[in-house]
C-alpha positions as MATLAB code, in Angstrom:
seq = 'XXXXXXXXXXXXXXXXXXXXXXXXXXXXXXXXXXXXXXXXXXXXXXXXXXXXXXXXXXXXXXXXXXXXXXXXXXXXXXXXXXXXXXXXXXXXXXXXXXXXXXXXXXXXXXXXXXXXXXXXXXXXXXXXXXXXXXXXXXXXXXXXXXXXXXXXXXXXXXXXXXXXXXXXXXXXXXXXXXXXXXXXXXXXXXXXXXX';
ca = [
     -22.951  -24.253    0.724;
     -25.882  -21.919    1.169;
     -29.154  -22.480   -0.639;
     -31.241  -19.734   -2.151;
     -34.970  -20.214   -2.791;
     -34.676  -23.996   -2.934;
     -31.920  -23.798   -5.571;
     -28.241  -24.256   -4.953;
     -25.936  -21.379   -5.784;
     -23.854  -21.397   -8.948;
     -20.293  -22.084   -7.810;
     -17.808  -19.908   -9.756;
     -14.000  -19.965   -9.639;
     -12.388  -16.663  -10.653;
      -8.724  -17.159  -11.597;
      -7.231  -13.661  -11.589;
      -4.177  -12.095   -9.938;
      -4.961   -8.392  -10.190;
      -6.502   -7.184   -6.916;
      -8.453   -4.395   -8.640;
      -9.867   -6.707  -11.286;
     -10.725   -9.339   -8.674;
     -12.534   -6.776   -6.554;
     -14.608   -5.561   -9.530;
     -15.492   -9.035  -10.801;
     -16.286  -10.614   -7.426;
     -18.404   -7.633   -6.341;
     -20.288   -7.774   -9.672;
     -20.892  -11.506   -9.286;
     -22.043  -11.061   -5.690;
     -25.725  -11.951   -5.896;
     -28.082  -14.502   -4.304;
     -27.673  -16.961   -7.200;
     -23.855  -17.010   -7.398;
     -21.117  -18.057   -4.982;
     -17.852  -16.696   -6.444;
     -14.431  -17.354   -5.001;
     -10.933  -16.652   -6.221;
      -7.915  -18.715   -7.108;
      -4.448  -17.689   -8.212;
      -3.982  -17.104  -11.956;
      -2.078  -20.365  -12.362;
      -3.211  -23.283  -14.517;
      -2.094  -25.908  -12.013;
      -3.936  -24.205   -9.139;
      -7.106  -23.795  -11.200;
      -6.996  -27.398  -12.447;
      -6.595  -28.708   -8.880;
      -9.510  -26.515   -7.750;
     -11.691  -27.884  -10.555;
     -10.881  -31.468   -9.576;
     -11.364  -30.945   -5.818;
     -14.113  -28.329   -5.571;
     -16.216  -29.201   -8.644;
     -17.288  -25.664   -9.625;
     -20.106  -24.979  -12.074;
     -18.213  -22.230  -13.928;
     -14.532  -21.305  -14.233;
     -13.451  -17.821  -15.305;
      -9.801  -17.770  -16.390;
      -7.333  -16.127  -18.733;
      -6.091  -17.809  -21.924;
      -2.483  -17.593  -20.766;
      -1.375  -18.625  -17.280;
       1.706  -20.212  -15.728;
       1.877  -24.049  -15.854;
      -1.238  -24.701  -17.998;
      -3.083  -22.407  -20.364;
      -6.888  -22.307  -20.616;
      -7.055  -24.715  -23.576;
      -4.964  -27.286  -21.694;
      -7.303  -27.092  -18.714;
     -10.349  -27.488  -20.939;
      -8.785  -30.551  -22.603;
      -7.675  -32.094  -19.290;
     -11.210  -31.808  -17.865;
     -13.213  -32.832  -20.939;
     -14.047  -36.293  -19.574;
     -15.068  -35.201  -16.073;
     -18.629  -36.270  -15.224;
     -19.480  -32.816  -13.822;
     -17.289  -30.755  -16.108;
     -17.618  -27.023  -15.460;
     -18.551  -24.387  -17.998;
     -15.748  -22.010  -18.970;
     -15.424  -18.303  -19.584;
     -12.008  -17.651  -21.113;
     -10.666  -14.106  -21.165;
      -7.968  -12.961  -23.572;
      -5.805   -9.854  -23.582;
      -5.091  -10.194  -27.307;
      -6.795  -11.197  -30.558;
      -6.152  -14.840  -31.450;
      -8.604  -16.444  -33.867;
      -7.254  -19.938  -33.261;
      -7.708  -19.773  -29.478;
     -11.110  -18.143  -29.858;
     -12.204  -20.876  -32.284;
     -10.959  -23.646  -29.968;
     -12.772  -22.176  -26.952;
     -16.000  -21.521  -28.829;
     -16.032  -25.025  -30.293;
     -15.962  -26.427  -26.757;
     -19.246  -27.377  -25.188;
     -20.386  -24.805  -22.610;
     -17.652  -22.228  -23.110;
     -17.529  -18.512  -23.858;
     -14.615  -16.377  -25.058;
     -14.254  -12.738  -23.962;
     -11.637  -10.245  -25.071;
     -10.424   -7.373  -22.900;
     -11.848   -4.804  -22.347;
     -15.083   -6.390  -21.171;
     -18.040   -5.400  -19.035;
     -18.183   -7.134  -15.641;
     -21.993   -7.297  -15.878;
     -21.540   -9.287  -19.086;
     -19.751  -11.976  -17.053;
     -22.828  -12.469  -14.897;
     -25.066  -12.726  -17.975;
     -22.737  -15.283  -19.540;
     -22.718  -17.380  -16.371;
     -26.516  -17.487  -16.346;
     -26.519  -18.255  -20.087;
     -24.113  -21.173  -19.634;
     -26.111  -22.588  -16.722;
     -29.394  -22.188  -18.613;
     -27.866  -24.050  -21.555;
     -27.000  -26.935  -19.213;
     -30.411  -27.005  -17.486;
     -32.390  -26.856  -20.722;
     -30.088  -29.340  -22.471;
     -29.816  -27.085  -25.496;
     -28.366  -28.897  -28.483;
     -24.645  -28.799  -29.054;
     -22.730  -30.139  -32.019;
     -19.851  -32.455  -31.164;
     -16.979  -32.439  -33.640;
     -17.020  -36.203  -34.061;
     -20.704  -36.761  -34.892;
     -20.928  -39.136  -37.850;
     -24.615  -39.354  -38.586;
     -25.414  -36.705  -41.210;
     -29.125  -36.638  -40.430;
     -28.515  -36.137  -36.714;
     -26.050  -33.334  -37.462;
     -28.545  -31.657  -39.798;
     -31.286  -31.862  -37.146;
     -29.003  -30.463  -34.461;
     -28.035  -27.477  -36.628;
     -31.726  -26.879  -37.375;
     -32.522  -26.994  -33.631;
     -29.743  -24.532  -32.843;
     -31.024  -22.111  -35.476;
     -34.537  -22.424  -34.036;
     -33.278  -21.879  -30.454;
     -31.490  -18.710  -31.546;
     -34.722  -17.413  -33.072;
     -33.652  -17.523  -36.722;
     -36.748  -18.067  -38.819;
     -36.779  -20.769  -41.486;
     -38.723  -18.277  -43.619;
     -35.657  -16.074  -44.061;
     -34.413  -15.943  -47.635;
     -30.846  -16.968  -46.690;
     -31.801  -19.588  -44.035;
     -30.747  -22.556  -46.183;
     -27.401  -20.919  -47.057;
     -26.744  -20.259  -43.353;
     -27.600  -23.868  -42.520;
     -25.293  -25.216  -45.256;
     -22.528  -22.826  -44.176;
     -22.719  -24.059  -40.582;
     -22.656  -27.703  -41.676;
     -19.638  -27.054  -43.925;
     -17.808  -25.209  -41.125;
     -18.406  -28.150  -38.783;
     -17.183  -30.714  -41.273;
     -14.291  -28.581  -42.536;
     -12.949  -26.250  -39.792;
     -10.285  -25.004  -42.193;
     -13.044  -23.179  -44.108;
     -13.587  -20.903  -41.113;
      -9.903  -19.934  -41.081;
      -9.987  -19.310  -44.826;
     -13.060  -17.062  -44.576;
     -11.526  -15.130  -41.663;
      -8.287  -14.624  -43.653;
     -10.327  -13.332  -46.624;
     -12.611  -11.055  -44.606;
     -10.217   -9.609  -42.025;
      -8.168   -7.348  -44.386;
     -11.384   -6.000  -45.913;
     -12.992   -5.273  -42.534;
      -9.903   -3.865  -40.779;
];
């Protein structure tokens, strides 16, 4: 693999079948920092590529033959060098979006999307890994540790503790982590009013 300014390139698997889409995405990702290569839009093929080639980032669709994106994420969760994921969906599905977004180092994108946004998300995911930004695991038991991690995330996103609603936001996040069903309930309440 080539090296660029003393850093190794970010290795990206792109799992698409459409030639036009592949051409757009790969040409957009073509830059000195990224080495992008394609694989068939097939869960089995992508999973084998992850295991053999150890990419840094995998871009794939939610639905594919053999394994869907969530299955691949679950099958690779214990890998020592687990890749980051960008999951693309052709339809609105709150459950899938929630599952992807609650995975460490994963982004969810719905079609239509901007190819330049893919590049930004790749850099964001890699920066998150390099800077060891805090992430909340679903099974954390220590309340104090969870509280501190939420506080750190709010600080990293630039939300000021001086904001009037800061405490409510913090409590809301903690409740959503402890009770994921609350998120579904809120979405069900808000969606008819917004749409």
